[in-house]
CSV table of C-alpha atoms in Angstrom, one decimal:
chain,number,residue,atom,x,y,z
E,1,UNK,CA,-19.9,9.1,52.2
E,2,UNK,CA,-17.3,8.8,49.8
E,3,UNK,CA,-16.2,11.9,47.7
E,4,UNK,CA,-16.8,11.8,43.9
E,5,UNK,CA,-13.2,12.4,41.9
E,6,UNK,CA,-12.8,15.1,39.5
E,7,UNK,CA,-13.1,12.8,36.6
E,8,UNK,CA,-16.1,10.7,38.0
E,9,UNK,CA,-17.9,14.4,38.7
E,10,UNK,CA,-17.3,15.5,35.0
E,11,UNK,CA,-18.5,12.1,33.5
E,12,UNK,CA,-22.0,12.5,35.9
E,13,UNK,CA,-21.6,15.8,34.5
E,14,UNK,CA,-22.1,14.8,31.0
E,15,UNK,CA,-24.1,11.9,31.2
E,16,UNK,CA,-26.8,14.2,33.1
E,17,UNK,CA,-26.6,17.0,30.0
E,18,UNK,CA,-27.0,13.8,27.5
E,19,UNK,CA,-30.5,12.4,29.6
E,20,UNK,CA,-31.6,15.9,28.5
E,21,UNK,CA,-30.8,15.8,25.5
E,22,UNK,CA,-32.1,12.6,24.6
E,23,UNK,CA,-35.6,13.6,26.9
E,24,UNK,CA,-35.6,17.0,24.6
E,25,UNK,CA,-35.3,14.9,21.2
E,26,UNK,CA,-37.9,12.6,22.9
E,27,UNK,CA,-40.3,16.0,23.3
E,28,UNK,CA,-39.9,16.6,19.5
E,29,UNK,CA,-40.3,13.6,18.2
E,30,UNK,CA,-44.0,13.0,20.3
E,31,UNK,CA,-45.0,16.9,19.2
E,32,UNK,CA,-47.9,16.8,16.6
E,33,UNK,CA,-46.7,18.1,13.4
E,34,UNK,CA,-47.5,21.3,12.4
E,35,UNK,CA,-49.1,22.9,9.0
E,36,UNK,CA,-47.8,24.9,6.2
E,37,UNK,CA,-50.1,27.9,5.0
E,38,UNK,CA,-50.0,30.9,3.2
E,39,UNK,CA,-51.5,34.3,5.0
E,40,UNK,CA,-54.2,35.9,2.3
E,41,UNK,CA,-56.0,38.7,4.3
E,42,UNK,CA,-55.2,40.3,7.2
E,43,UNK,CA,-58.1,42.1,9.9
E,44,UNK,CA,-57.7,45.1,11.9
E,45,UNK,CA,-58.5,43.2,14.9
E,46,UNK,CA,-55.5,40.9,15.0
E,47,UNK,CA,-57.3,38.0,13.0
E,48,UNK,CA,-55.9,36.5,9.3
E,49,UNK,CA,-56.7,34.5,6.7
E,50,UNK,CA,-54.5,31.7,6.0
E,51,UNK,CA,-54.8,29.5,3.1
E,52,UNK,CA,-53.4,25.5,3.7
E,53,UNK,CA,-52.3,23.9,1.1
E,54,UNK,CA,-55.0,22.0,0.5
E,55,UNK,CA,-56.5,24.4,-0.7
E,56,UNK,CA,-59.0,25.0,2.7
E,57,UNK,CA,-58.7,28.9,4.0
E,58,UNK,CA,-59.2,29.2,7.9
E,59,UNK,CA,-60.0,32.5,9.8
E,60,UNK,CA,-57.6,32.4,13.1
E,61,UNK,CA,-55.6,34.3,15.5
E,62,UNK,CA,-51.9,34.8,15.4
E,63,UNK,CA,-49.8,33.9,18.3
E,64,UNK,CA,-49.0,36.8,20.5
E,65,UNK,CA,-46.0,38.5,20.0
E,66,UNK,CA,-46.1,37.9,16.1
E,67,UNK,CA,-49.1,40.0,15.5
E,68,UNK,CA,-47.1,42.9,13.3
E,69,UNK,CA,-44.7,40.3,12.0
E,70,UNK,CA,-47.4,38.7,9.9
E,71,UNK,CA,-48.1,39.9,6.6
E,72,UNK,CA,-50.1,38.9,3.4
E,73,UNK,CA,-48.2,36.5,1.2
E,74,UNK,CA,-46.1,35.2,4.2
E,75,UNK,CA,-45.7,32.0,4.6
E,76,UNK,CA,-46.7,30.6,8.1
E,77,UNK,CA,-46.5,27.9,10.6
E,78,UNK,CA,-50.1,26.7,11.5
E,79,UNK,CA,-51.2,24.6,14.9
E,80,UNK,CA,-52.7,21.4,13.7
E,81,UNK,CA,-55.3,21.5,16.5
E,82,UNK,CA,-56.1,25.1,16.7
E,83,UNK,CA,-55.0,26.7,13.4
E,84,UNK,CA,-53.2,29.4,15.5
E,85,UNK,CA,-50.5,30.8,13.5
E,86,UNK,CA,-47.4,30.2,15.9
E,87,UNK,CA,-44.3,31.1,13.6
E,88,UNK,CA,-43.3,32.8,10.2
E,89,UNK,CA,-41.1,30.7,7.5
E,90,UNK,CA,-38.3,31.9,5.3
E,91,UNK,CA,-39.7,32.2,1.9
E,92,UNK,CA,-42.5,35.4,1.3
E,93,UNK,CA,-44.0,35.8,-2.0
E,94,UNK,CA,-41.8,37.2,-4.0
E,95,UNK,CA,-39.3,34.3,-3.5
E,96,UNK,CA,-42.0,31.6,-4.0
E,97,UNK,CA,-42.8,33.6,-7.4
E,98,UNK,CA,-39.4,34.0,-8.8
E,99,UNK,CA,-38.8,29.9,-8.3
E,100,UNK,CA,-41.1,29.6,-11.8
E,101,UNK,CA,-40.1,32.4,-13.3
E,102,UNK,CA,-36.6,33.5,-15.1
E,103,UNK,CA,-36.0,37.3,-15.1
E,104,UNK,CA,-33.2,38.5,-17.0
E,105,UNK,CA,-31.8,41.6,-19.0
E,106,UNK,CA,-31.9,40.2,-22.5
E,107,UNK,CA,-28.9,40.5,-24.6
E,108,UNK,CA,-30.9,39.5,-28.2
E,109,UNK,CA,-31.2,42.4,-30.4
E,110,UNK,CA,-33.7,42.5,-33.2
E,111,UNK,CA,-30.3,42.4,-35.1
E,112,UNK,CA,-30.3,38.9,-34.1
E,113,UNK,CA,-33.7,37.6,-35.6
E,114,UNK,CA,-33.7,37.1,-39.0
E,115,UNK,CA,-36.6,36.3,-41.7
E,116,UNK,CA,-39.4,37.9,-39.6
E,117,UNK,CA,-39.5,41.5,-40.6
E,118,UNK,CA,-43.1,42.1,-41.1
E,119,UNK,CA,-43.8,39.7,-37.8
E,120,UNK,CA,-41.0,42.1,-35.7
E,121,UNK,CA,-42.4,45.4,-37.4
E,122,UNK,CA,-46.0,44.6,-36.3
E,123,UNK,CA,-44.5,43.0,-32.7
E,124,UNK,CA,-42.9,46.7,-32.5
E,125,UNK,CA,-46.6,48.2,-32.8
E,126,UNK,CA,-48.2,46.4,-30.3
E,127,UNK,CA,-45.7,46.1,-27.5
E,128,UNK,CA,-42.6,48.4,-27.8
E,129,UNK,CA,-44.0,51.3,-29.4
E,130,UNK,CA,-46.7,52.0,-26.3
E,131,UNK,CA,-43.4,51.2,-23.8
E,132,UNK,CA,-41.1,54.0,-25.6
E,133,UNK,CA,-43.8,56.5,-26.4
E,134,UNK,CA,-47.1,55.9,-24.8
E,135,UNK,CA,-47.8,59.5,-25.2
E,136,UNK,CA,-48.6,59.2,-29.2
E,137,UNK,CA,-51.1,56.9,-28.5
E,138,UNK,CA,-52.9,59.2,-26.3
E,139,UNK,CA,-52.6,62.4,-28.6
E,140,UNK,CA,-54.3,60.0,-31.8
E,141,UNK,CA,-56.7,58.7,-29.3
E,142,UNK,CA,-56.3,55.4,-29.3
E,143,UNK,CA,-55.4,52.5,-26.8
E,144,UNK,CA,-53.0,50.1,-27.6
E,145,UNK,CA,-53.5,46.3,-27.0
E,146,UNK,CA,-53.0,45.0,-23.8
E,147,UNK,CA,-51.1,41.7,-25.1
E,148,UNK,CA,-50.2,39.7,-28.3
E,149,UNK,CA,-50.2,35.8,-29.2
E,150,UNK,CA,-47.2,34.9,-31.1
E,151,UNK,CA,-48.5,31.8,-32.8
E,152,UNK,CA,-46.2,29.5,-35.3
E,153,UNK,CA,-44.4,26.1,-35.1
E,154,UNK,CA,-41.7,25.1,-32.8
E,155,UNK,CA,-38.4,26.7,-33.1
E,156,UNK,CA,-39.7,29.5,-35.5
E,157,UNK,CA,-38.1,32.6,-33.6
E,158,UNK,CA,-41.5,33.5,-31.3
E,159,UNK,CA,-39.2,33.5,-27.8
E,160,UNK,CA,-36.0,35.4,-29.8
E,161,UNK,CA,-38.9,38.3,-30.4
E,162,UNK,CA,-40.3,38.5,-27.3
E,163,UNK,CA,-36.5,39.5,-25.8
E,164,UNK,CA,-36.0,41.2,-28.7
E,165,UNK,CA,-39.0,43.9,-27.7
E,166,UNK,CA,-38.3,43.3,-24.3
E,167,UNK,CA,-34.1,44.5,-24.7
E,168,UNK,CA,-35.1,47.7,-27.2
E,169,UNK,CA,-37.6,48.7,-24.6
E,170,UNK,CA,-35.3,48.5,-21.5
E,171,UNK,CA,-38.1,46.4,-20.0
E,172,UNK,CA,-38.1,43.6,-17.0
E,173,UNK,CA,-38.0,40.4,-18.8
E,174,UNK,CA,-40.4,37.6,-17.0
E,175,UNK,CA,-40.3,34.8,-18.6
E,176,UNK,CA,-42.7,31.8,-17.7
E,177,UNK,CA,-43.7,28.3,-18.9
E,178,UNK,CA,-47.3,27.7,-18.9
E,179,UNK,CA,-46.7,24.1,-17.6
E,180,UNK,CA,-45.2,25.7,-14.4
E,181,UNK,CA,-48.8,27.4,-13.6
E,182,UNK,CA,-50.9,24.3,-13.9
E,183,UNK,CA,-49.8,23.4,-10.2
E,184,UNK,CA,-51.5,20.3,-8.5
E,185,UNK,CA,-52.6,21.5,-4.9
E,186,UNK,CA,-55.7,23.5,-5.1
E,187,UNK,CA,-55.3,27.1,-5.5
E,188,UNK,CA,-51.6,26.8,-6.1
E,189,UNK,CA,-52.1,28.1,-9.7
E,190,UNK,CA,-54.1,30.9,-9.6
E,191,UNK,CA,-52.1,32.2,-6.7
E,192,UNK,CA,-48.9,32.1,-8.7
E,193,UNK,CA,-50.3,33.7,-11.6
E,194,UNK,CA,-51.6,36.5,-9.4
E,195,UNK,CA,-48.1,36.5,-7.9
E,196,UNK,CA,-46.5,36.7,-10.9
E,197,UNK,CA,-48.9,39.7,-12.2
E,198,UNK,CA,-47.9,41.6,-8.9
E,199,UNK,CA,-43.7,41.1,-9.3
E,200,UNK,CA,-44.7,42.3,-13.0
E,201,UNK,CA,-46.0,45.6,-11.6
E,202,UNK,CA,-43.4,46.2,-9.4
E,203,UNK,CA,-40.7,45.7,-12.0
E,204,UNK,CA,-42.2,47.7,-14.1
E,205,UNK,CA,-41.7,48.7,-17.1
E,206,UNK,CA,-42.1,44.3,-17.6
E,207,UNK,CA,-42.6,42.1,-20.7
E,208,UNK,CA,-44.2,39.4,-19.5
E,209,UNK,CA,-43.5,36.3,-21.5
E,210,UNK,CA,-45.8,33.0,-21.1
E,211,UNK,CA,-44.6,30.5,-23.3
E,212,UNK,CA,-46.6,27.3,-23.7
E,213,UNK,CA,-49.8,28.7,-22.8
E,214,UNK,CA,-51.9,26.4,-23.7
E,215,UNK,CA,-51.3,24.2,-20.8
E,216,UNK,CA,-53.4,26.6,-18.8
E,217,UNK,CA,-55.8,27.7,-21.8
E,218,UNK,CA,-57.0,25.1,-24.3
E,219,UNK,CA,-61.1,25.2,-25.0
E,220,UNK,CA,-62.9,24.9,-21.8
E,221,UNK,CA,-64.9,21.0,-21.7
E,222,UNK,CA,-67.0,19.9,-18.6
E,223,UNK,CA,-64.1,18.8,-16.2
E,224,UNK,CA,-63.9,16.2,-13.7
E,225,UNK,CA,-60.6,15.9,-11.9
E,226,UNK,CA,-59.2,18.3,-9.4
E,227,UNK,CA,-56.3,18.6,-11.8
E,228,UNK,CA,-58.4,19.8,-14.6
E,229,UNK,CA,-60.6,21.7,-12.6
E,230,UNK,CA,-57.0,23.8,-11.1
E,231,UNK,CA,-56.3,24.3,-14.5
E,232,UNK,CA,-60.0,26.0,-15.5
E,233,UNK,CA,-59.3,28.0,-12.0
E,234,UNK,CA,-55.3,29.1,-13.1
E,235,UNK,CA,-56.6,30.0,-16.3
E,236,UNK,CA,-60.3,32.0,-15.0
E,237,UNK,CA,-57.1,33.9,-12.9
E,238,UNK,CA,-55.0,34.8,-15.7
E,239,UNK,CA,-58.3,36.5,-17.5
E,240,UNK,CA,-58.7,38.5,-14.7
E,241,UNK,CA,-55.5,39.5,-14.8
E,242,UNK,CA,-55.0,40.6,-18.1
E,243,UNK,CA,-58.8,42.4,-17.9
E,244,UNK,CA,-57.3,44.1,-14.9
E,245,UNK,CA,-54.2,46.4,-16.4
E,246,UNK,CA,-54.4,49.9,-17.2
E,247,UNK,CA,-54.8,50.3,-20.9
E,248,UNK,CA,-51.4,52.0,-21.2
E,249,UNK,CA,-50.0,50.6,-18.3
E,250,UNK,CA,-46.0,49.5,-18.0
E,251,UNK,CA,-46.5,46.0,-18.4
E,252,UNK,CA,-47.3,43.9,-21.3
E,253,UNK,CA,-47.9,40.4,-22.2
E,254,UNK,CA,-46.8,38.2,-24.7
E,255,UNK,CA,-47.6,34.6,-24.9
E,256,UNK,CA,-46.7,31.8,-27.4
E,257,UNK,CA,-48.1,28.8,-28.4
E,258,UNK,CA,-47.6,26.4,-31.2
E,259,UNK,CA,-51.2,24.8,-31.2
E,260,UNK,CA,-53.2,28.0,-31.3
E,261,UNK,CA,-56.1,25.9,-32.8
E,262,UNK,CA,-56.6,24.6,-29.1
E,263,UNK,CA,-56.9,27.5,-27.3
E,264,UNK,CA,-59.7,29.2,-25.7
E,265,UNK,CA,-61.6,31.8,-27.5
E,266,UNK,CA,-61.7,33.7,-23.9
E,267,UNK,CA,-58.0,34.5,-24.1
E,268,UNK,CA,-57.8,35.9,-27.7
E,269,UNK,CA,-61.4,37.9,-27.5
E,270,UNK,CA,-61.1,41.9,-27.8
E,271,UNK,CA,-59.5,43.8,-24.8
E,272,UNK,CA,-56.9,40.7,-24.1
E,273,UNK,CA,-54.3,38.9,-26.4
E,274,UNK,CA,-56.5,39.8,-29.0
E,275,UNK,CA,-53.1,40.5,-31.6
E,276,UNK,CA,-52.7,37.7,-33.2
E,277,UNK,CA,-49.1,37.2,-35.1
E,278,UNK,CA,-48.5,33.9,-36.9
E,279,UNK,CA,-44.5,33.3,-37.1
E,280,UNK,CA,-44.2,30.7,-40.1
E,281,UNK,CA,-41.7,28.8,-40.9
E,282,UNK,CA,-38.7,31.7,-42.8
E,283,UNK,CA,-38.9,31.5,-46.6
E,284,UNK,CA,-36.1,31.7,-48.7
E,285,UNK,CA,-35.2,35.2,-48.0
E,286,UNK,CA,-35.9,34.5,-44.2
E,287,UNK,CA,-33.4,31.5,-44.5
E,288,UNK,CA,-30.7,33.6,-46.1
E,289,UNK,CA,-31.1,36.3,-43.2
E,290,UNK,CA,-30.6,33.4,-40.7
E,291,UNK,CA,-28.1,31.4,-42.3
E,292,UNK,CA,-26.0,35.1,-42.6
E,293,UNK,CA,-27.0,35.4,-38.5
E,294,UNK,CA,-25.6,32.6,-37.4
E,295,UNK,CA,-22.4,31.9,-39.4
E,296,UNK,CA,-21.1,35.5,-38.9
E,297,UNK,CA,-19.3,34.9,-35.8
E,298,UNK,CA,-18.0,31.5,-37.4
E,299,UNK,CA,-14.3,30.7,-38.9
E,300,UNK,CA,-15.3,29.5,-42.0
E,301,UNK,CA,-14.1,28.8,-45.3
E,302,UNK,CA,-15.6,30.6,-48.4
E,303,UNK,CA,-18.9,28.3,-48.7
E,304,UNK,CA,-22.6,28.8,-51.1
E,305,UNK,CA,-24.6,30.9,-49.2
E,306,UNK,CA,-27.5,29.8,-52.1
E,307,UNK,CA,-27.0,25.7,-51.7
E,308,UNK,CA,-26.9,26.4,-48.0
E,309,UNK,CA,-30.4,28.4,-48.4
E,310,UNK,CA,-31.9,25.7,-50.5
E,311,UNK,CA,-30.9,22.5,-48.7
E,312,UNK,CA,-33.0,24.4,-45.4
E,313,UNK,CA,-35.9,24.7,-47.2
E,314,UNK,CA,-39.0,24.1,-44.7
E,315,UNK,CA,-36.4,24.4,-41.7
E,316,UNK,CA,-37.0,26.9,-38.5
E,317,UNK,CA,-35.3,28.9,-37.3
E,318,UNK,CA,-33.3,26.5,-34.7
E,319,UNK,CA,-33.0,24.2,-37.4
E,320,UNK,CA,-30.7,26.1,-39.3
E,321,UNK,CA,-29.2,27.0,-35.4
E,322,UNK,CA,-28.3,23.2,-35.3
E,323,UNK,CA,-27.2,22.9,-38.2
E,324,UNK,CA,-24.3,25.8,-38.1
E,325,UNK,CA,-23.5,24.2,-34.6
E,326,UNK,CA,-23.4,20.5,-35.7
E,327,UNK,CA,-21.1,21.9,-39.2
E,328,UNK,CA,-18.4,23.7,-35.8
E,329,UNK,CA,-19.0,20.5,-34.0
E,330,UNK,CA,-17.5,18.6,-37.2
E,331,UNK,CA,-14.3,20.6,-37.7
E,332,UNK,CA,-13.7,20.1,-34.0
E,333,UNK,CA,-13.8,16.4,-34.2
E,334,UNK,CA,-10.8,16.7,-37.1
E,335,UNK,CA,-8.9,19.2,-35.1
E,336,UNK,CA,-9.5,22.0,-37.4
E,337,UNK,CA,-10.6,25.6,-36.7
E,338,UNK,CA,-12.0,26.5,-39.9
E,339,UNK,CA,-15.8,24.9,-40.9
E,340,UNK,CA,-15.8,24.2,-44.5
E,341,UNK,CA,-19.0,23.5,-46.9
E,342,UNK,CA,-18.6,19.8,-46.4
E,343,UNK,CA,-19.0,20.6,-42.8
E,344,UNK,CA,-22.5,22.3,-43.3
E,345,UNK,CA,-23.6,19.7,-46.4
E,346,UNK,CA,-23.2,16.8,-43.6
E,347,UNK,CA,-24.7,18.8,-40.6
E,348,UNK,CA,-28.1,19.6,-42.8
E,349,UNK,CA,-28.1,15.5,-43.6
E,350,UNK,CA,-27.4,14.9,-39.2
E,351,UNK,CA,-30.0,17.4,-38.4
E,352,UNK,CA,-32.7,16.3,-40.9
E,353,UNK,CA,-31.9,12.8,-40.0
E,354,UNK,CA,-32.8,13.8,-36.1
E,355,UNK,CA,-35.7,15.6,-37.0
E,356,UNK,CA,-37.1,12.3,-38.7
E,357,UNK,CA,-36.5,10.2,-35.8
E,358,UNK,CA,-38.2,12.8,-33.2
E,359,UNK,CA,-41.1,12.6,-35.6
E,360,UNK,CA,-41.1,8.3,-35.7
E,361,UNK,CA,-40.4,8.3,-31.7
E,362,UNK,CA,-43.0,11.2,-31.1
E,363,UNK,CA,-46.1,9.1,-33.2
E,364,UNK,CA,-45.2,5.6,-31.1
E,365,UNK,CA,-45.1,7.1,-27.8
C-alpha cells in the first residue's frame, strides 16, 4: 500500500477537521430554537418562575449545575419543549432598566430658570425641602407629598425645574419618557416601571422624573386592544408604586405633562401626585429674567432689553432659547463674533415664522 506524503497527510488532515465543522454547523442549524424569559420568583426547592415574553409565566426547573446562578430579574435561556431553563444571558435588570432611562448629575441651577419664582418656591416645598431636612417635617407633624404634577405648555421650563430640585438636593436624577413605558409585549410595561421604582431606591436619595405621562395615564375608557389594555396594566403599576413609598422616604417623583385635562383622576387623588403646579407661559417680568439668562454668556452688542421683552410676548421659555441661538447663528453666517439687535429683531421674526408652520403642519397631519 502506498504511503501518503507529508503534504497529501496534511491536506486529509484538514479536509477531515472541515467535514466537522461543516457536520457541527449542520447540528446548529437543525437545533430548535430556544426562548427568551425573564426569571420572576425563585422556590427553595430548586423550581422558578419565568416570565416569556409573551407575556405567559411557566413554573420549571433549572438545568443542573445553574441552580445558584439563577436569580430574580435575570434574564434566561428557556427549552422550547420543556421550558427548562438551560443558560443565563448577559443583560440583568438593572441594565434592561437603565436602556429607558437617562441618569445624570444635573448641572442646571435654579440660577438658570427664570420667570417661575413662585412655581420654583412651591417646587422647593414639596420635593427639596423633605430631601434636605426631612426632620422639620416630622417635629411639625406633618408628611410631605409623595410626588408633584408640573403641568403647563410645551417648552415652559417644567424639565429645567425638575433638575433644578434634583442638583440643589444632591439627588439621583432618573429621568424617563412616558412613551418608553407603554411597551408592546404583555407585561413589558409594568415590569419596567417596577424596575425603574427599584434602581430608584437603590440610588437613593432619587428624583424621579416622568415626563410625558400621559401616555401611560389618560382617563381610563373600556379597552379593547392588547395595546391599550398594556397601557391600563403600566399605568395600575405605576399607582402601586407611588402608594407604596415611605411617606418621607428618599425618593420622589415628579411628572410633567402638557394636557393635564386628559389625565386620570387616579394619579392626582390625595396620597399621590396630588401637588399640582401649573407652569404658564413667563409674563413680562418672567421674559426679562429669561431673556437676561440666556444672553449673559453671549458677545453682544449694547441691544433693548425692553423691545426684546415685548417682541416675546406669549413665548416659552425655549422660545426665547431659540431665539438667542438663531440671533448667534446669524452673526456666524457674516463672520462676526459680536450678535447685534438686528440679530435678535430677525431671529424673533425666524422663530415665530417656525412656530406658525409647526402649527399649519401639526392640524393637516
Amino acid at each position: 500500500m502506498e504511503m501518503e506524503s507529508p503534504d497529501q497527510s496534511r491536506r486529509t488532515r484538514l479536509l477531515e477537521n472541515r467535514v466537522h465543522e461543516l457536520e457541527a454547523a449542520i447540528q446548529r442549524f437543525l437545533a430548535p430554537p430556544n426562548l427568551v424569559a425573564t426569571i420572576s420568583e425563585r422556590h427553595p426547592n430548586g423550581m422558578v418562575v419565568a416570565r416569556l415574553s409573551n407575556g405567559q409565566e411557566v413554573f420549571t426547573t433549572v438545568r443542573q449545575g445553574l441552580e445558584e446562578k439563577v436569580l430574580p430579574g435575570d434574564r434566561v435561556r428557556v427549552d422550547q419543549k420543556n421550558f427548562t431553563i438551560i443558560d443565563v444571558l448577559g443583560g440583568t435588570r438593572d441594565f434592561d432598566v437603565e436602556r429607558f432611562v437617562v441618569m445624570e448629575k444635573p448641572e442646571i441651577s435654579w440660577e438658570d430658570v427664570g420667570g417661575l419664582s413662585e412655581e420654583m418656591r412651591e417646587l422647593k416645598e414639596v420635593v427639596e425641602l423633605p430631601l434636605t431636612d426631612p426632620d422639620l417635617f416630622r417635629e411639625v407633624g406633618i408628611t410631605p407629598p409623595k410626588g408633584v404634577l408640573l403641568h403647563g405648555p410645551p417648552g415652559t421650563g417644567k424639565t429645567l425645574m425638575a433638575k433644578a430640585v434634583a442638583n440643589a438636593t444632591n439627588a439621583t436624577f432618573i429621568e424617563v419618557v412616558g412613551s418608553e413605558l407603554a411597551q408592546k409585549f404583555i407585561g413589558e410595561g409594568a415590569k419596567l416601571v417596577r424596575d425603574i421604582f427599584s434602581l430608584a431606591r437603590d440610588r437613593a436619595p432619587t428624583l424621579l422624573f416622568i415626563d410625558e405621562v400621559d401616555a401611560i395615564a389618560a382617563k381610563r375608557i373600556e379597552v379593547g386592544t392588547s395595546g391599550e389594555r398594556e397601557v391600563q396594566r403600566t399605568f395600575m403599576q405605576l399607582l402601586a408604586e407611588i402608594d407604596g413609598f415611605h411617606p418621607l422616604g428618599d425618593v420622589k417623583v415628579v411628572a410633567a405633562t402638557n394636557r393635564p385635562d386628559i389625565l386620570d383622576p387616579a394619579l392626582v387623588r390625595h396620597g399621590r401626585l396630588d401637588r399640582l403646579i401649573k407652569v404658564p407661559l413667563p409674563d413680562e417680568k418672567g421674559r426679562r429674567d429669561i431673556v437676561l439668562i440666556h444672553t449673559r454668556p453671549m458677545n453682544t452688542d449694547e441691544f433693548d432689553v425692553d423691545k426684546l421683552v415685548k417682541l416675546t410676548d406669549e413665548m416659552s421659555g425655549a422660545d426665547i432659547h431659540n431665539v438667542c441661538t438663531e440671533a448667534g447663528y446669524m452673526a456666524i453666517r457674516d463672520k462676526r463674533t459680536r450678535v447685534t439687535q438686528k440679530d435678535f429683531d430677525d431671529a424673533i421674526k425666524k422663530v415665530r415664522r417656525e412656530d406658525k408652520e409647526a402649527v399649519v403642519y401639526s392640524m393637516f397631519r
